[in-house]
């Protein structure tokens, strides 16, 4: 992937520039790392951090990862790889109500599948934010002691009304001037379960008149009587996301905390919080730096969690791993490759500009990788029988075929040739259109890797449909033998021997949506579903394909890239999913 690598340096420039500058300035060299997350006292007792930088991928385990997450994973793990750093996989599970184990497992699988690792013999950087609740609570207590946080007892409505608007400042809460003692006592009573949900809330004391609404005394801890999947009933107060996330980064020694643009307005609070906690000696300096980039949007694809859930729940797809879904489990089943995701991520790069990426770019990255790696096989998707009248019945012979056109190291295989072959229906025309070079009565064409044949006619059923094509072969023209090309022909057909063929289920997948921006304007995105996004056929495959292992990928010559379905393929009877066609044929009538 040299092409991808060379463009990578320019494509991800803006974040790489920041990292380069930080490294040049030696910004992070004094950081200490105890080997695991912790407050400053613990970290400072450890050795210098061996990682030059630390990044993290912090999913909430409340759904399946999608193509957008893949961009973030490639970016964060890629930076750590390229800069002798570390990337942590952190489950952001501070919200007690939402997370599920099923999602944790699937996220772990997906990141591994993309080829990244958070652990080796020295470090295992897989973390759960909920393991940090004690530290987060200590941070909140510190803010109270420093006069930087207070317990507010206004109702939710009052708080909303007093928050102000973009043009008007907010109003101070009547509880804002509570004493440190009173705040401490109330906060502890909140923790001890003395109050119902919503009775009080802990807020940072910043500035109710700030032009940035996120700095108008944001809520940092709330009462929530809920059982947490990790901590059980230990807590009935939980940190707000905007408070928890910066602290998680700092506890893990993250140097560059990369997130999507919607968190840009939160950055001042991120900095405010970490700076005060470092001032108070709770966190090590330098504190992490938040850097925002624009999220991935792709034409013909929806990535919103709500819409993906709707597709699954209303059964527009067969599940989260339906090969048409833009999830990583779906991508894997579809046959897309991890290397293709890497190449795509490098090509699109990282910027702050909102962008809508053409789906063709994604497919092209997949094609490029598969063209290099996938062995070629022959498949007839719309079979029509070809009978070679002058070839003895019951006889067969072997044709030697290269597995890859420019990778001889991938070897050869044999394909049996016999009197009756399957060819593509479109490779015969009784009355040829202008320029047609394949089989029509009187015309000659080459059966690839086999002989030149001359078409002599066809059989038809009562309604005039062609049921078989007849031809005669020229015995001296077998590919690879001397003089084979003495007869010049223009058409070159692929074929599979009828007697030896493996008839298999093949699923021809296409785009799930027919519109480049599903649901744009006032439209319901479901109205933009592509009615032809999957077609099930029985294809005739060359016999070697019978041995395909689940997830083995091939180019079916002339047709595209296909993968043996990882779940539905039984030993000795694989079924295949079309990953992508050979060329972009969308909207050009080809299916
Ligand atoms: P939620 O609405 O539940 O927060 P989310 O898509 O933000 O959904 P997270 O689990 O919070 O899901 O995301 C994990 C990481 O993936 C975050 O750092 C987020 O910025 C990043 N991410 C999510 N969607 C995209 C996207 N479309 N492009 C790039 N990065 C994304
Ligand atoms: Mg999120």
XYZ file of N, CA and C in Angstrom, residues 234-419:
558
model
N -23.124 0.315 44.050
C -22.195 1.077 44.883
C -22.488 2.577 44.804
N -22.875 3.049 43.667
C -23.073 4.483 43.477
C -24.523 4.812 43.162
N -24.955 5.975 43.674
C -26.215 6.516 43.160
C -25.989 7.937 42.646
N -24.704 8.331 42.604
C -24.368 9.572 41.888
C -23.405 9.187 40.763
N -23.623 9.811 39.625
C -22.793 9.496 38.456
C -22.290 10.788 37.812
N -21.045 10.755 37.322
C -20.492 11.953 36.681
C -21.147 12.187 35.326
N -21.258 13.457 34.937
C -21.727 13.779 33.593
C -20.584 13.486 32.620
N -20.970 13.203 31.390
C -19.979 12.845 30.366
C -18.882 13.907 30.213
N -19.300 15.180 30.191
C -18.324 16.257 29.935
C -17.342 16.435 31.088
N -17.703 15.948 32.250
C -16.796 15.977 33.394
C -15.929 14.713 33.405
N -16.558 13.612 33.106
C -15.863 12.326 33.197
C -14.785 12.175 32.125
N -15.115 12.580 30.920
C -14.229 12.277 29.802
C -12.832 12.896 29.927
N -12.723 14.186 30.232
C -11.374 14.766 30.392
C -10.586 14.070 31.503
N -11.264 13.729 32.577
C -10.574 13.079 33.693
C -10.083 11.691 33.273
N -10.923 10.971 32.525
C -10.497 9.656 32.020
C -9.217 9.801 31.198
N -9.206 10.805 30.323
C -8.021 11.033 29.490
C -6.794 11.289 30.360
N -6.967 12.148 31.357
C -5.817 12.528 32.185
C -5.317 11.343 33.021
N -6.242 10.572 33.569
C -5.844 9.415 34.380
C -5.042 8.412 33.550
N -5.332 8.360 32.269
C -4.657 7.402 31.380
C -3.437 7.999 30.689
N -3.035 9.200 31.105
C -1.847 9.824 30.486
C -2.019 10.098 28.997
N -3.252 10.261 28.561
C -3.473 10.553 27.138
C -2.827 11.899 26.809
N -2.082 11.938 25.726
C -1.463 13.210 25.328
C -2.353 13.968 24.348
N -2.926 13.234 23.384
C -3.751 13.856 22.358
C -5.111 13.178 22.359
N -6.114 13.921 22.801
C -7.455 13.367 22.925
C -8.265 13.817 21.716
N -8.392 12.901 20.763
C -8.967 13.277 19.473
C -10.447 12.928 19.434
N -11.257 13.907 19.078
C -12.702 13.673 19.064
C -13.320 14.395 17.884
N -14.620 14.211 17.690
C -15.271 14.842 16.549
C -15.699 16.268 16.895
N -15.976 17.029 15.830
C -16.140 18.482 15.946
C -17.224 18.953 16.907
N -18.226 18.113 17.142
C -19.311 18.613 17.994
C -18.841 18.868 19.426
N -17.633 18.432 19.746
C -17.102 18.680 21.089
C -16.238 19.943 21.163
N -16.169 20.652 20.043
C -15.332 21.848 20.006
C -15.720 22.845 21.102
N -17.027 23.055 21.265
C -17.484 24.027 22.270
C -17.247 23.538 23.694
N -16.938 22.265 23.825
C -16.666 21.719 25.162
C -15.201 21.882 25.547
N -14.396 22.227 24.576
C -12.948 22.277 24.853
C -12.590 23.263 25.973
N -13.216 24.461 26.001
C -12.877 25.368 27.111
C -13.147 24.745 28.483
N -14.216 23.964 28.593
C -14.483 23.312 29.873
C -13.482 22.180 30.133
N -13.160 21.466 29.082
C -12.138 20.399 29.172
C -10.858 20.995 29.769
N -10.443 22.124 29.198
C -9.200 22.763 29.657
C -9.343 23.332 31.071
N -10.469 23.962 31.327
C -10.732 24.556 32.651
C -10.621 23.479 33.728
N -11.301 22.371 33.450
C -11.380 21.310 34.448
C -9.996 20.703 34.715
N -9.314 20.324 33.659
C -8.037 19.647 33.848
C -7.000 20.597 34.456
N -7.074 21.846 34.056
C -6.119 22.796 34.612
C -6.304 22.945 36.127
N -7.543 23.064 36.566
C -7.797 23.206 38.008
C -7.414 21.931 38.761
N -7.697 20.788 38.179
C -7.380 19.535 38.879
C -5.864 19.315 38.940
N -5.162 19.794 37.905
C -3.695 19.702 37.939
C -3.144 20.690 38.971
N -3.746 21.859 39.017
C -3.375 22.893 39.996
C -3.505 22.338 41.422
N -4.566 21.577 41.609
C -4.816 20.999 42.925
C -3.967 19.750 43.184
N -3.115 19.395 42.244
C -2.227 18.258 42.468
C -2.876 16.904 42.210
N -4.108 16.887 41.733
C -4.741 15.583 41.488
C -4.257 14.952 40.197
N -3.971 15.800 39.214
C -3.565 15.272 37.905
C -2.175 15.763 37.547
N -1.498 14.902 36.775
C -0.164 15.216 36.313
C -0.215 16.222 35.158
N 0.807 17.083 35.093
C 0.960 17.961 33.929
C 2.051 17.412 33.022
N 2.011 17.695 31.711
C 0.969 18.464 31.034
C -0.319 17.646 30.905
N -1.446 18.354 30.984
C -2.727 17.651 30.856
C -2.965 17.341 29.375
N -3.852 16.394 29.094
C -4.147 16.054 27.697
C -4.688 17.250 26.907
N -4.459 17.207 25.620
C -4.988 18.242 24.731
C -6.087 17.653 23.867
N -7.246 18.323 23.855
C -8.342 17.867 22.991
C -8.176 18.445 21.585
N -8.317 17.586 20.592
C -8.206 18.018 19.196
C -9.414 17.482 18.442
N -10.125 18.379 17.747
C -11.338 17.937 17.053
C -11.102 17.789 15.555
N -11.779 16.821 14.973
C -11.760 16.660 13.506
C -13.185 16.396 13.045
N -13.405 16.545 11.743
C -14.776 16.381 11.251
C -15.122 14.905 11.082
N -16.350 14.589 11.415
C -16.753 13.187 11.364
C -16.943 12.740 9.920
N -16.876 11.453 9.750
C -17.056 10.880 8.426
C -18.529 10.851 8.042
N -18.819 11.382 6.878
C -20.130 11.201 6.261
C -19.905 10.633 4.872
N -20.702 9.658 4.507
C -20.533 8.983 3.216
C -21.833 9.066 2.428
N -21.698 9.264 1.125
C -22.911 9.224 0.301
C -23.497 7.806 0.327
N -24.791 7.711 0.165
C -25.525 6.438 0.108
C -25.522 5.657 1.423
N -25.060 6.301 2.499
C -24.909 5.568 3.756
C -25.498 6.398 4.889
N -26.195 5.752 5.815
C -26.574 6.453 7.043
C -25.706 5.897 8.171
N -25.221 6.792 9.027
C -24.364 6.355 10.133
C -24.985 6.716 11.484
N -26.130 7.352 11.461
C -26.729 7.723 12.748
C -27.223 6.475 13.476
N -26.856 6.419 14.751
C -27.189 5.246 15.547
C -28.697 4.988 15.539
N -29.462 6.078 15.661
C -30.913 5.946 15.705
C -31.443 5.304 14.413
N -30.923 5.750 13.298
C -31.396 5.199 12.018
C -30.942 3.745 11.831
N -29.747 3.450 12.275
C -29.276 2.061 12.147
C -30.136 1.133 12.996
N -30.486 1.595 14.195
C -31.354 0.785 15.062
C -32.698 0.553 14.373
N -33.213 1.615 13.769
C -34.500 1.500 13.084
C -34.432 0.478 11.932
N -33.349 0.487 11.191
C -33.199 -0.474 10.087
C -33.243 -1.906 10.604
N -32.601 -2.113 11.762
C -32.562 -3.464 12.320
C -33.915 -3.828 12.926
N -34.451 -2.909 13.745
C -35.687 -3.248 14.463
C -36.870 -3.426 13.528
N -36.913 -2.635 12.489
C -38.036 -2.768 11.552
C -37.736 -3.781 10.449
N -36.645 -4.491 10.627
C -36.282 -5.606 9.737
C -36.132 -5.218 8.265
N -35.627 -4.023 8.026
C -35.274 -3.667 6.648
C -33.981 -4.384 6.238
N -33.269 -4.842 7.252
C -32.061 -5.644 7.027
C -32.168 -6.851 7.947
N -31.282 -7.822 7.747
C -31.443 -9.052 8.526
C -30.834 -8.953 9.922
N -30.108 -7.878 10.204
C -29.517 -7.707 11.536
C -28.359 -6.741 11.458
N -27.660 -6.565 12.577
C -26.531 -5.632 12.621
C -25.425 -6.064 11.674
N -25.351 -7.381 11.435
C -24.267 -7.862 10.568
C -24.759 -8.167 9.160
N -25.917 -7.631 8.804
C -26.332 -7.738 7.411
C -25.235 -7.118 6.547
N -24.819 -7.822 5.483
C -23.717 -7.290 4.659
C -23.991 -5.920 4.037
N -25.223 -5.457 4.089
C -25.511 -4.125 3.553
C -25.390 -3.036 4.607
N -25.226 -3.428 5.860
C -25.162 -2.434 6.941
C -23.772 -1.793 6.994
N -23.710 -0.482 7.300
C -22.400 0.182 7.388
C -21.733 -0.046 8.743
N -22.043 -1.166 9.358
C -21.388 -1.518 10.619
C -20.130 -2.315 10.295
N -19.236 -2.427 11.261
C -18.030 -3.206 10.995
C -18.340 -4.697 10.958
N -19.335 -5.147 11.727
C -19.737 -6.559 11.595
C -20.351 -6.817 10.224
N -21.090 -5.829 9.719
C -21.658 -5.954 8.375
C -20.564 -5.956 7.323
N -19.606 -5.046 7.488
C -18.499 -4.927 6.530
C -17.717 -6.230 6.437
N -17.524 -6.820 7.594
C -16.751 -8.062 7.627
C -17.463 -9.162 6.852
N -18.767 -9.251 7.077
C -19.540 -10.264 6.338
C -19.608 -9.968 4.862
N -19.620 -8.703 4.541
C -19.693 -8.286 3.138
C -18.410 -8.650 2.395
N -17.313 -8.793 3.144
C -16.051 -9.128 2.499
C -15.096 -7.953 2.388
N -15.522 -6.777 2.879
C -14.602 -5.643 2.904
C -13.398 -6.026 3.770
N -12.244 -5.441 3.468
C -11.039 -5.844 4.192
C -10.584 -4.765 5.165
N -9.936 -5.177 6.254
C -9.330 -4.196 7.169
C -8.348 -3.295 6.430
N -7.550 -3.887 5.527
C -6.566 -3.091 4.776
C -7.269 -2.035 3.930
N -8.436 -2.394 3.418
C -9.214 -1.430 2.639
C -9.652 -0.254 3.501
N -10.038 -0.532 4.747
C -10.398 0.556 5.664
C -9.190 1.447 5.951
N -8.038 0.829 6.133
C -6.833 1.632 6.404
C -6.537 2.562 5.226
N -6.594 1.967 4.030
C -6.291 2.747 2.838
C -7.292 3.893 2.688
N -8.564 3.575 2.904
C -9.607 4.597 2.797
C -9.370 5.709 3.819
N -9.082 5.329 5.041
C -8.870 6.334 6.100
C -7.683 7.230 5.758
N -6.632 6.633 5.215
C -5.470 7.443 4.841
C -5.808 8.406 3.717
N -6.573 7.902 2.758
C -6.903 8.734 1.600
C -7.778 9.912 1.971
N -8.791 9.681 2.801
C -9.706 10.799 3.097
C -9.075 11.764 4.079
N -8.102 11.274 4.857
C -7.389 12.168 5.751
C -8.266 12.704 6.869
N -7.771 13.711 7.533
C -8.440 14.268 8.698
C -8.421 15.778 8.562
N -9.577 16.382 8.741
C -9.593 17.843 8.696
C -10.715 18.339 9.584
N -10.846 19.666 9.641
C -11.931 20.245 10.426
C -13.101 20.645 9.542
N -12.931 20.473 8.237
C -14.009 20.867 7.330
C -15.036 19.751 7.248
N -16.309 20.119 7.353
C -17.364 19.123 7.187
C -17.272 18.560 5.793
N -17.337 17.256 5.679
C -17.214 16.721 4.328
C -18.123 15.527 4.138
N -18.526 15.366 2.915
C -19.343 14.229 2.529
C -18.507 13.465 1.514
N -18.109 12.267 1.879
C -17.209 11.501 1.027
C -18.025 10.630 0.071
N -17.609 10.618 -1.175
C -18.273 9.821 -2.196
C -18.047 8.333 -1.901
N -19.128 7.577 -1.906
C -19.029 6.150 -1.594
C -18.076 5.422 -2.554
N -17.937 5.977 -3.758
C -17.031 5.361 -4.741
C -15.595 5.312 -4.211
N -15.216 6.314 -3.439
C -13.866 6.345 -2.869
C -13.652 5.161 -1.928
N -14.695 4.885 -1.157
C -14.645 3.747 -0.239
C -14.531 2.443 -1.036
N -15.398 2.298 -2.033
C -15.370 1.068 -2.824
C -14.049 0.918 -3.573
N -13.512 2.026 -4.064
C -12.244 1.943 -4.796
C -11.109 1.470 -3.891
N -11.109 1.915 -2.655
C -10.064 1.459 -1.720
C -10.194 -0.045 -1.521
N -11.441 -0.521 -1.413
C -11.650 -1.960 -1.238
C -11.196 -2.718 -2.484
N -11.567 -2.202 -3.647
C -11.160 -2.855 -4.908
C -9.648 -2.945 -5.012
N -8.992 -1.864 -4.656
C -7.545 -1.830 -4.818
C -6.863 -2.909 -3.983
N -7.312 -3.032 -2.755
C -6.724 -4.040 -1.869
C -7.063 -5.441 -2.368
N -8.312 -5.642 -2.761
C -8.730 -6.976 -3.200
C -8.069 -7.368 -4.515
N -7.841 -6.403 -5.372
C -7.175 -6.702 -6.643
C -5.793 -7.291 -6.386
N -5.127 -6.774 -5.363
C -3.803 -7.281 -5.005
C -3.872 -8.664 -4.369
N -4.847 -8.831 -3.479
C -4.781 -9.993 -2.595
C -5.679 -11.158 -2.994
N -6.759 -10.893 -3.709
C -7.738 -11.964 -3.938
C -7.346 -12.860 -5.104
N -7.369 -14.163 -4.885
C -7.140 -15.095 -5.988
C -8.331 -15.050 -6.940
N -8.065 -15.345 -8.186
C -9.110 -15.340 -9.200
C -9.779 -16.710 -9.270
N -11.071 -16.686 -9.501
C -11.815 -17.917 -9.720
C -12.855 -17.652 -10.801
N -13.408 -18.742 -11.320
C -14.416 -18.581 -12.359
C -15.789 -18.917 -11.799
N -16.726 -18.034 -12.078
C -18.102 -18.245 -11.653
C -19.015 -17.812 -12.788
N -20.013 -18.621 -13.044
C -21.016 -18.238 -14.037
C -22.283 -17.879 -13.270
N -22.653 -16.606 -13.352
C -23.751 -16.128 -12.507
C -25.119 -16.305 -13.162
N -25.156 -16.245 -14.492
C -26.432 -16.446 -15.197
C -26.212 -17.547 -16.226
N -26.286 -18.806 -15.800
C -25.785 -19.910 -16.627
C -26.653 -20.241 -17.838
N -25.951 -20.501 -18.920
C -26.566 -21.008 -20.141
C -25.673 -22.162 -20.604
N -26.307 -23.264 -21.039
C -25.508 -24.438 -21.380
C -24.898 -24.314 -22.778
N -23.612 -24.639 -22.863
C -22.908 -24.662 -24.142
C -22.535 -26.120 -24.414
N -22.959 -26.645 -25.559
C -22.646 -28.042 -25.885
C -21.655 -28.061 -27.044
N -20.535 -28.747 -26.819
C -19.512 -28.851 -27.861
C -19.759 -30.162 -28.601
N -20.455 -30.070 -29.728
C -20.962 -31.265 -30.399
C -19.853 -32.235 -30.813
N -18.669 -31.717 -31.157
C -17.600 -32.616 -31.607
C -16.633 -33.019 -30.488
N -16.989 -32.782 -29.242
C -16.148 -33.205 -28.112
C -16.790 -34.450 -27.511
N -16.007 -35.532 -27.331
C -16.612 -36.801 -26.893
C -17.329 -36.707 -25.540
N -18.517 -37.242 -25.474
C -19.239 -37.295 -24.199
C -18.454 -38.162 -23.229
N -18.486 -37.824 -21.974
C -17.808 -38.629 -20.965
C -16.326 -38.340 -20.843
N -15.780 -37.575 -21.780
C -14.356 -37.242 -21.701
C -14.190 -35.922 -20.951
N -13.041 -35.789 -20.272
C -12.725 -34.469 -19.713
C -11.221 -34.312 -19.692
N -10.773 -33.088 -19.626
C -9.334 -32.822 -19.564
C -9.098 -31.620 -18.663
N -7.824 -31.422 -18.323
C -7.510 -30.362 -17.370
C -6.960 -29.129 -18.066
N -7.394 -27.988 -17.601
C -6.830 -26.731 -18.066
C -6.105 -26.110 -16.872
N -4.879 -25.678 -17.084
C -4.105 -25.089 -15.984
C -4.317 -23.581 -15.971
N -4.638 -23.076 -14.804
C -5.046 -21.674 -14.695
C -4.253 -20.988 -13.589
N -3.774 -19.781 -13.856
C -3.073 -19.010 -12.819
C -4.060 -18.452 -11.804
N -3.659 -18.486 -10.552
C -4.549 -17.974 -9.503
C -4.582 -16.456 -9.446
N -3.540 -15.818 -9.967
C -3.495 -14.351 -9.907
C -2.713 -13.840 -11.110
N -3.224 -12.826 -11.784
C -2.584 -12.399 -13.031
C -1.200 -11.784 -12.838
N -0.932 -11.147 -11.708
C 0.412 -10.575 -11.540
C 1.095 -11.034 -10.256
N 0.644 -12.157 -9.741
C 1.317 -12.731 -8.578
C 1.551 -14.213 -8.818
N 2.543 -14.532 -9.628
C 2.785 -15.941 -9.958
C 3.009 -16.791 -8.707
N 3.489 -16.168 -7.640
C 3.734 -16.926 -6.413
C 2.445 -17.518 -5.835
N 1.312 -17.028 -6.295
C 0.054 -17.601 -5.810
C -0.311 -18.890 -6.549
N 0.510 -19.280 -7.505
C 0.381 -20.625 -8.068
C -0.708 -20.794 -9.110
N -0.965 -22.055 -9.408
C -1.971 -22.390 -10.422
C -2.933 -23.424 -9.863
N -3.964 -23.670 -10.593
C -4.909 -24.741 -10.253
C -5.408 -25.323 -11.563
N -6.135 -26.419 -11.485
C -6.665 -26.972 -12.731
C -8.179 -26.839 -12.762
N -8.676 -26.614 -13.973
C -10.121 -26.563 -14.177
C -10.479 -27.640 -15.190
N -11.400 -28.521 -14.840
C -11.800 -29.557 -15.794
C -12.614 -28.980 -16.948
N -12.322 -29.496 -18.129
C -13.024 -29.084 -19.337
C -13.767 -30.305 -19.856
N -14.980 -30.118 -20.364
C -15.727 -31.276 -20.877
C -16.693 -30.827 -21.972
N -17.486 -31.751 -22.430
C -18.369 -31.485 -23.577
C -19.429 -30.418 -23.289
